[in-house]
């Protein structure tokens, strides 16, 4: 009888517990400026704000919310927010950050592949952004959970790294070392964090999963969603992986010959 596959949430939770402790704690952090947020800075990018629309007075669920900067930025736009993350360290920090910012928010410790039943039908919008599905072994379960949490007519807004960009290890020379899709678990040993290259952390195992755009959209359809918008973005306001040159206009592009390849994709899917 075959042995069951090990639960990837165990090593990944240890990794993200440590990242939740260190993110936002160093001056050179590329993504998490807690002091600026507490001073009123908005952490959301124009893309997800456009796709989510006016969230004032709406119930918004933030999936894989980390320690809450973006969740609380949605709250500043008037949403009634709930953030979900599987890291107890992240959830504790998020609750503390909400108190420090004086913002109302609920934070739930849960695996987004198996959302708790009490979230069912409670939300108008579910949002997940930047570095999301590569950590999800059960893509169908993730999509079913998002659909379950939404009211009829509710929308899932997903913005993530494009699978084509995720295949790339370096630009010059152009080296690709990651599959385009397939969903198979890939394990590696990691130290440090993408947020600040100078930070030294313990060594952790990371388990990630590559999905193609087709696999992602198909999983949404299997969960009962109707796809309202699918975007592939060749110009972005951020480079989550830190590989791309910043243009004179402050935007990032993935050069490929005389053209550009997509850096991000976005999906808006509606629960009928």
GROMACS .gro file of C-alpha atoms in nm:
model
  272
    1UNK     CA    1   0.000   0.000   0.000
    2UNK     CA    2   0.153   0.338  -0.099
    3UNK     CA    3   0.247   0.573   0.180
    4UNK     CA    4   0.059   0.906   0.184
    5UNK     CA    5   0.250   1.209   0.061
    6UNK     CA    6   0.388   1.426   0.343
    7UNK     CA    7   0.181   1.730   0.435
    8UNK     CA    8   0.355   2.025   0.269
    9UNK     CA    9   0.176   2.267   0.501
   10UNK     CA   10   0.409   2.161   0.784
   11UNK     CA   11   0.742   2.279   0.634
   12UNK     CA   12   0.574   2.572   0.459
   13UNK     CA   13   0.413   2.688   0.783
   14UNK     CA   14   0.752   2.685   0.957
   15UNK     CA   15   0.897   2.890   0.671
   16UNK     CA   16   0.617   3.145   0.679
   17UNK     CA   17   0.616   3.165   1.058
   18UNK     CA   18   0.974   3.286   1.040
   19UNK     CA   19   0.905   3.521   0.751
   20UNK     CA   20   0.613   3.667   0.946
   21UNK     CA   21   0.853   3.740   1.233
   22UNK     CA   22   1.112   3.922   1.020
   23UNK     CA   23   0.908   4.094   0.747
   24UNK     CA   24   0.863   4.461   0.810
   25UNK     CA   25   1.138   4.467   1.073
   26UNK     CA   26   1.436   4.589   0.866
   27UNK     CA   27   1.510   4.922   0.698
   28UNK     CA   28   1.589   4.757   0.363
   29UNK     CA   29   1.267   4.554   0.341
   30UNK     CA   30   1.142   4.579  -0.022
   31UNK     CA   31   0.773   4.516   0.046
   32UNK     CA   32   0.668   4.562   0.408
   33UNK     CA   33   0.710   4.914   0.546
   34UNK     CA   34   0.512   4.901   0.869
   35UNK     CA   35   0.601   5.254   0.980
   36UNK     CA   36   0.483   5.402   0.650
   37UNK     CA   37   0.161   5.202   0.671
   38UNK     CA   38   0.092   5.326   1.024
   39UNK     CA   39   0.155   5.680   0.896
   40UNK     CA   40  -0.124   5.632   0.639
   41UNK     CA   41   0.046   5.478   0.334
   42UNK     CA   42  -0.172   5.263   0.110
   43UNK     CA   43  -0.007   4.927   0.029
   44UNK     CA   44  -0.244   4.817  -0.250
   45UNK     CA   45  -0.154   4.851  -0.618
   46UNK     CA   46  -0.383   5.007  -0.882
   47UNK     CA   47  -0.444   4.669  -1.053
   48UNK     CA   48  -0.616   4.493  -0.763
   49UNK     CA   49  -0.800   4.810  -0.664
   50UNK     CA   50  -0.944   4.841  -1.015
   51UNK     CA   51  -1.046   4.477  -1.030
   52UNK     CA   52  -1.207   4.478  -0.685
   53UNK     CA   53  -1.393   4.801  -0.751
   54UNK     CA   54  -1.548   5.010  -0.476
   55UNK     CA   55  -1.526   4.797  -0.162
   56UNK     CA   56  -1.675   5.053   0.079
   57UNK     CA   57  -1.942   4.885   0.289
   58UNK     CA   58  -1.866   4.540   0.144
   59UNK     CA   59  -1.752   4.225   0.320
   60UNK     CA   60  -1.405   4.136   0.189
   61UNK     CA   61  -1.211   3.814   0.250
   62UNK     CA   62  -0.833   3.832   0.205
   63UNK     CA   63  -0.685   3.487   0.141
   64UNK     CA   64  -0.323   3.427   0.248
   65UNK     CA   65  -0.314   3.765   0.415
   66UNK     CA   66   0.033   3.729   0.577
   67UNK     CA   67   0.056   3.980   0.863
   68UNK     CA   68  -0.220   4.204   0.740
   69UNK     CA   69  -0.080   4.512   0.566
   70UNK     CA   70  -0.294   4.470   0.253
   71UNK     CA   71  -0.594   4.344   0.451
   72UNK     CA   72  -0.592   4.659   0.660
   73UNK     CA   73  -0.540   4.873   0.349
   74UNK     CA   74  -0.871   4.732   0.219
   75UNK     CA   75  -1.022   4.829   0.555
   76UNK     CA   76  -0.900   5.185   0.503
   77UNK     CA   77  -1.098   5.185   0.178
   78UNK     CA   78  -1.412   5.111   0.377
   79UNK     CA   79  -1.439   4.732   0.350
   80UNK     CA   80  -1.536   4.506   0.638
   81UNK     CA   81  -1.233   4.279   0.624
   82UNK     CA   82  -1.144   3.927   0.726
   83UNK     CA   83  -0.793   3.796   0.665
   84UNK     CA   84  -0.702   3.426   0.657
   85UNK     CA   85  -0.353   3.282   0.695
   86UNK     CA   86  -0.218   2.945   0.807
   87UNK     CA   87   0.068   3.100   1.006
   88UNK     CA   88  -0.017   3.165   1.371
   89UNK     CA   89   0.271   3.411   1.388
   90UNK     CA   90   0.129   3.607   1.093
   91UNK     CA   91  -0.221   3.611   1.243
   92UNK     CA   92  -0.092   3.734   1.579
   93UNK     CA   93   0.107   4.011   1.410
   94UNK     CA   94  -0.194   4.107   1.197
   95UNK     CA   95  -0.415   4.144   1.502
   96UNK     CA   96  -0.151   4.356   1.672
   97UNK     CA   97  -0.110   4.571   1.362
   98UNK     CA   98  -0.485   4.629   1.339
   99UNK     CA   99  -0.489   4.746   1.701
  100UNK     CA  100  -0.194   4.978   1.643
  101UNK     CA  101  -0.359   5.123   1.331
  102UNK     CA  102  -0.698   5.157   1.499
  103UNK     CA  103  -0.871   4.956   1.227
  104UNK     CA  104  -1.149   4.700   1.264
  105UNK     CA  105  -1.056   4.362   1.118
  106UNK     CA  106  -1.098   3.991   1.181
  107UNK     CA  107  -0.806   3.754   1.133
  108UNK     CA  108  -0.854   3.378   1.113
  109UNK     CA  109  -0.584   3.112   1.139
  110UNK     CA  110  -0.674   2.855   0.874
  111UNK     CA  111  -0.545   2.676   0.566
  112UNK     CA  112  -0.693   2.838   0.255
  113UNK     CA  113  -0.720   2.492   0.096
  114UNK     CA  114  -0.966   2.398   0.373
  115UNK     CA  115  -1.149   2.712   0.478
  116UNK     CA  116  -1.365   2.681   0.793
  117UNK     CA  117  -1.737   2.635   0.736
  118UNK     CA  118  -1.824   2.946   0.937
  119UNK     CA  119  -1.693   3.160   0.650
  120UNK     CA  120  -1.950   3.016   0.406
  121UNK     CA  121  -2.153   3.273   0.217
  122UNK     CA  122  -2.021   3.565   0.419
  123UNK     CA  123  -1.843   3.777   0.160
  124UNK     CA  124  -1.900   3.999  -0.141
  125UNK     CA  125  -1.536   3.990  -0.254
  126UNK     CA  126  -1.248   3.747  -0.200
  127UNK     CA  127  -0.901   3.877  -0.281
  128UNK     CA  128  -0.563   3.701  -0.313
  129UNK     CA  129  -0.255   3.875  -0.451
  130UNK     CA  130   0.116   3.820  -0.532
  131UNK     CA  131   0.276   3.489  -0.447
  132UNK     CA  132  -0.044   3.293  -0.387
  133UNK     CA  133  -0.105   2.971  -0.577
  134UNK     CA  134   0.257   2.850  -0.587
  135UNK     CA  135   0.206   2.749  -0.221
  136UNK     CA  136  -0.116   2.557  -0.287
  137UNK     CA  137  -0.101   2.181  -0.340
  138UNK     CA  138  -0.479   2.141  -0.373
  139UNK     CA  139  -0.575   2.399  -0.635
  140UNK     CA  140  -0.930   2.264  -0.667
  141UNK     CA  141  -0.975   2.282  -0.289
  142UNK     CA  142  -0.852   2.642  -0.285
  143UNK     CA  143  -1.097   2.745  -0.558
  144UNK     CA  144  -1.387   2.557  -0.393
  145UNK     CA  145  -1.313   2.734  -0.066
  146UNK     CA  146  -1.315   3.075  -0.230
  147UNK     CA  147  -1.646   2.996  -0.401
  148UNK     CA  148  -1.793   2.864  -0.075
  149UNK     CA  149  -1.704   3.185   0.111
  150UNK     CA  150  -1.873   3.413  -0.144
  151UNK     CA  151  -2.236   3.511  -0.162
  152UNK     CA  152  -2.416   3.456  -0.493
  153UNK     CA  153  -2.283   3.722  -0.729
  154UNK     CA  154  -1.965   3.760  -0.523
  155UNK     CA  155  -1.630   3.798  -0.697
  156UNK     CA  156  -1.291   3.638  -0.660
  157UNK     CA  157  -1.007   3.876  -0.749
  158UNK     CA  158  -0.678   3.693  -0.799
  159UNK     CA  159  -0.354   3.870  -0.902
  160UNK     CA  160  -0.042   3.657  -0.912
  161UNK     CA  161   0.291   3.602  -1.082
  162UNK     CA  162   0.247   3.481  -1.436
  163UNK     CA  163   0.354   3.117  -1.482
  164UNK     CA  164   0.583   3.221  -1.770
  165UNK     CA  165   0.771   3.460  -1.541
  166UNK     CA  166   0.789   3.199  -1.265
  167UNK     CA  167   0.987   2.969  -1.496
  168UNK     CA  168   1.273   3.220  -1.520
  169UNK     CA  169   1.583   3.199  -1.298
  170UNK     CA  170   1.776   3.486  -1.460
  171UNK     CA  171   1.740   3.731  -1.747
  172UNK     CA  172   2.100   3.775  -1.863
  173UNK     CA  173   2.161   3.506  -1.960
  174UNK     CA  174   1.800   3.395  -1.993
  175UNK     CA  175   1.773   3.075  -1.789
  176UNK     CA  176   1.448   2.888  -1.716
  177UNK     CA  177   1.458   2.628  -1.440
  178UNK     CA  178   1.095   2.590  -1.330
  179UNK     CA  179   0.812   2.398  -1.500
  180UNK     CA  180   0.528   2.574  -1.677
  181UNK     CA  181   0.242   2.406  -1.497
  182UNK     CA  182   0.175   2.048  -1.398
  183UNK     CA  183   0.105   2.105  -1.028
  184UNK     CA  184   0.373   1.865  -0.903
  185UNK     CA  185   0.537   1.944  -0.570
  186UNK     CA  186   0.889   2.087  -0.593
  187UNK     CA  187   1.100   2.093  -0.279
  188UNK     CA  188   1.402   2.307  -0.210
  189UNK     CA  189   1.602   2.429   0.085
  190UNK     CA  190   1.584   2.803   0.139
  191UNK     CA  191   1.743   3.061   0.366
  192UNK     CA  192   1.671   3.430   0.391
  193UNK     CA  193   1.373   3.609   0.245
  194UNK     CA  194   1.270   3.780  -0.077
  195UNK     CA  195   1.184   4.092   0.123
  196UNK     CA  196   1.542   4.172   0.226
  197UNK     CA  197   1.840   3.988   0.078
  198UNK     CA  198   2.058   4.081   0.375
  199UNK     CA  199   1.840   3.900   0.628
  200UNK     CA  200   1.978   3.567   0.750
  201UNK     CA  201   1.723   3.311   0.865
  202UNK     CA  202   1.719   2.949   0.964
  203UNK     CA  203   1.728   2.691   0.686
  204UNK     CA  204   1.381   2.571   0.584
  205UNK     CA  205   1.231   2.334   0.333
  206UNK     CA  206   0.991   2.505   0.091
  207UNK     CA  207   0.735   2.312  -0.111
  208UNK     CA  208   0.593   2.492  -0.415
  209UNK     CA  209   0.363   2.399  -0.703
  210UNK     CA  210   0.372   2.527  -1.063
  211UNK     CA  211   0.038   2.586  -1.238
  212UNK     CA  212  -0.030   2.702  -1.592
  213UNK     CA  213  -0.287   2.971  -1.670
  214UNK     CA  214  -0.505   2.698  -1.821
  215UNK     CA  215  -0.493   2.489  -1.505
  216UNK     CA  216  -0.585   2.788  -1.290
  217UNK     CA  217  -0.882   2.892  -1.504
  218UNK     CA  218  -1.001   2.532  -1.532
  219UNK     CA  219  -0.991   2.495  -1.152
  220UNK     CA  220  -1.201   2.811  -1.119
  221UNK     CA  221  -1.455   2.671  -1.365
  222UNK     CA  222  -1.467   2.336  -1.181
  223UNK     CA  223  -1.544   2.525  -0.859
  224UNK     CA  224  -1.851   2.678  -1.025
  225UNK     CA  225  -1.709   3.019  -1.104
  226UNK     CA  226  -1.788   3.216  -1.418
  227UNK     CA  227  -1.477   3.387  -1.550
  228UNK     CA  228  -1.549   3.756  -1.600
  229UNK     CA  229  -1.197   3.878  -1.681
  230UNK     CA  230  -0.858   3.721  -1.743
  231UNK     CA  231  -0.561   3.955  -1.784
  232UNK     CA  232  -0.194   3.904  -1.866
  233UNK     CA  233   0.017   4.205  -1.775
  234UNK     CA  234   0.343   4.297  -1.948
  235UNK     CA  235   0.384   4.629  -1.761
  236UNK     CA  236   0.359   4.631  -1.382
  237UNK     CA  237   0.410   4.859  -1.084
  238UNK     CA  238   0.623   4.601  -0.904
  239UNK     CA  239   0.863   4.318  -0.973
  240UNK     CA  240   0.790   4.062  -0.700
  241UNK     CA  241   1.098   3.855  -0.787
  242UNK     CA  242   1.350   4.138  -0.825
  243UNK     CA  243   1.481   4.023  -1.164
  244UNK     CA  244   1.355   4.295  -1.397
  245UNK     CA  245   1.496   4.637  -1.487
  246UNK     CA  246   1.293   4.935  -1.379
  247UNK     CA  247   1.201   5.157  -1.673
  248UNK     CA  248   1.231   5.537  -1.683
  249UNK     CA  249   0.858   5.551  -1.610
  250UNK     CA  250   0.902   5.350  -1.289
  251UNK     CA  251   0.734   5.041  -1.434
  252UNK     CA  252   0.875   4.695  -1.491
  253UNK     CA  253   0.882   4.492  -1.813
  254UNK     CA  254   1.005   4.144  -1.901
  255UNK     CA  255   1.205   4.196  -2.225
  256UNK     CA  256   1.188   3.921  -2.487
  257UNK     CA  257   1.337   4.012  -2.823
  258UNK     CA  258   1.152   4.316  -2.952
  259UNK     CA  259   0.852   4.248  -2.729
  260UNK     CA  260   0.770   4.165  -2.368
  261UNK     CA  261   0.643   3.861  -2.181
  262UNK     CA  262   0.379   3.885  -1.906
  263UNK     CA  263   0.488   3.937  -1.547
  264UNK     CA  264   0.149   3.903  -1.378
  265UNK     CA  265  -0.189   3.755  -1.458
  266UNK     CA  266  -0.521   3.856  -1.307
  267UNK     CA  267  -0.847   3.666  -1.278
  268UNK     CA  268  -1.190   3.796  -1.186
  269UNK     CA  269  -1.432   3.509  -1.134
  270UNK     CA  270  -1.796   3.538  -1.024
  271UNK     CA  271  -1.999   3.298  -0.816
  272UNK     CA  272  -2.331   3.271  -1.007
   0.00000   0.00000   0.00000
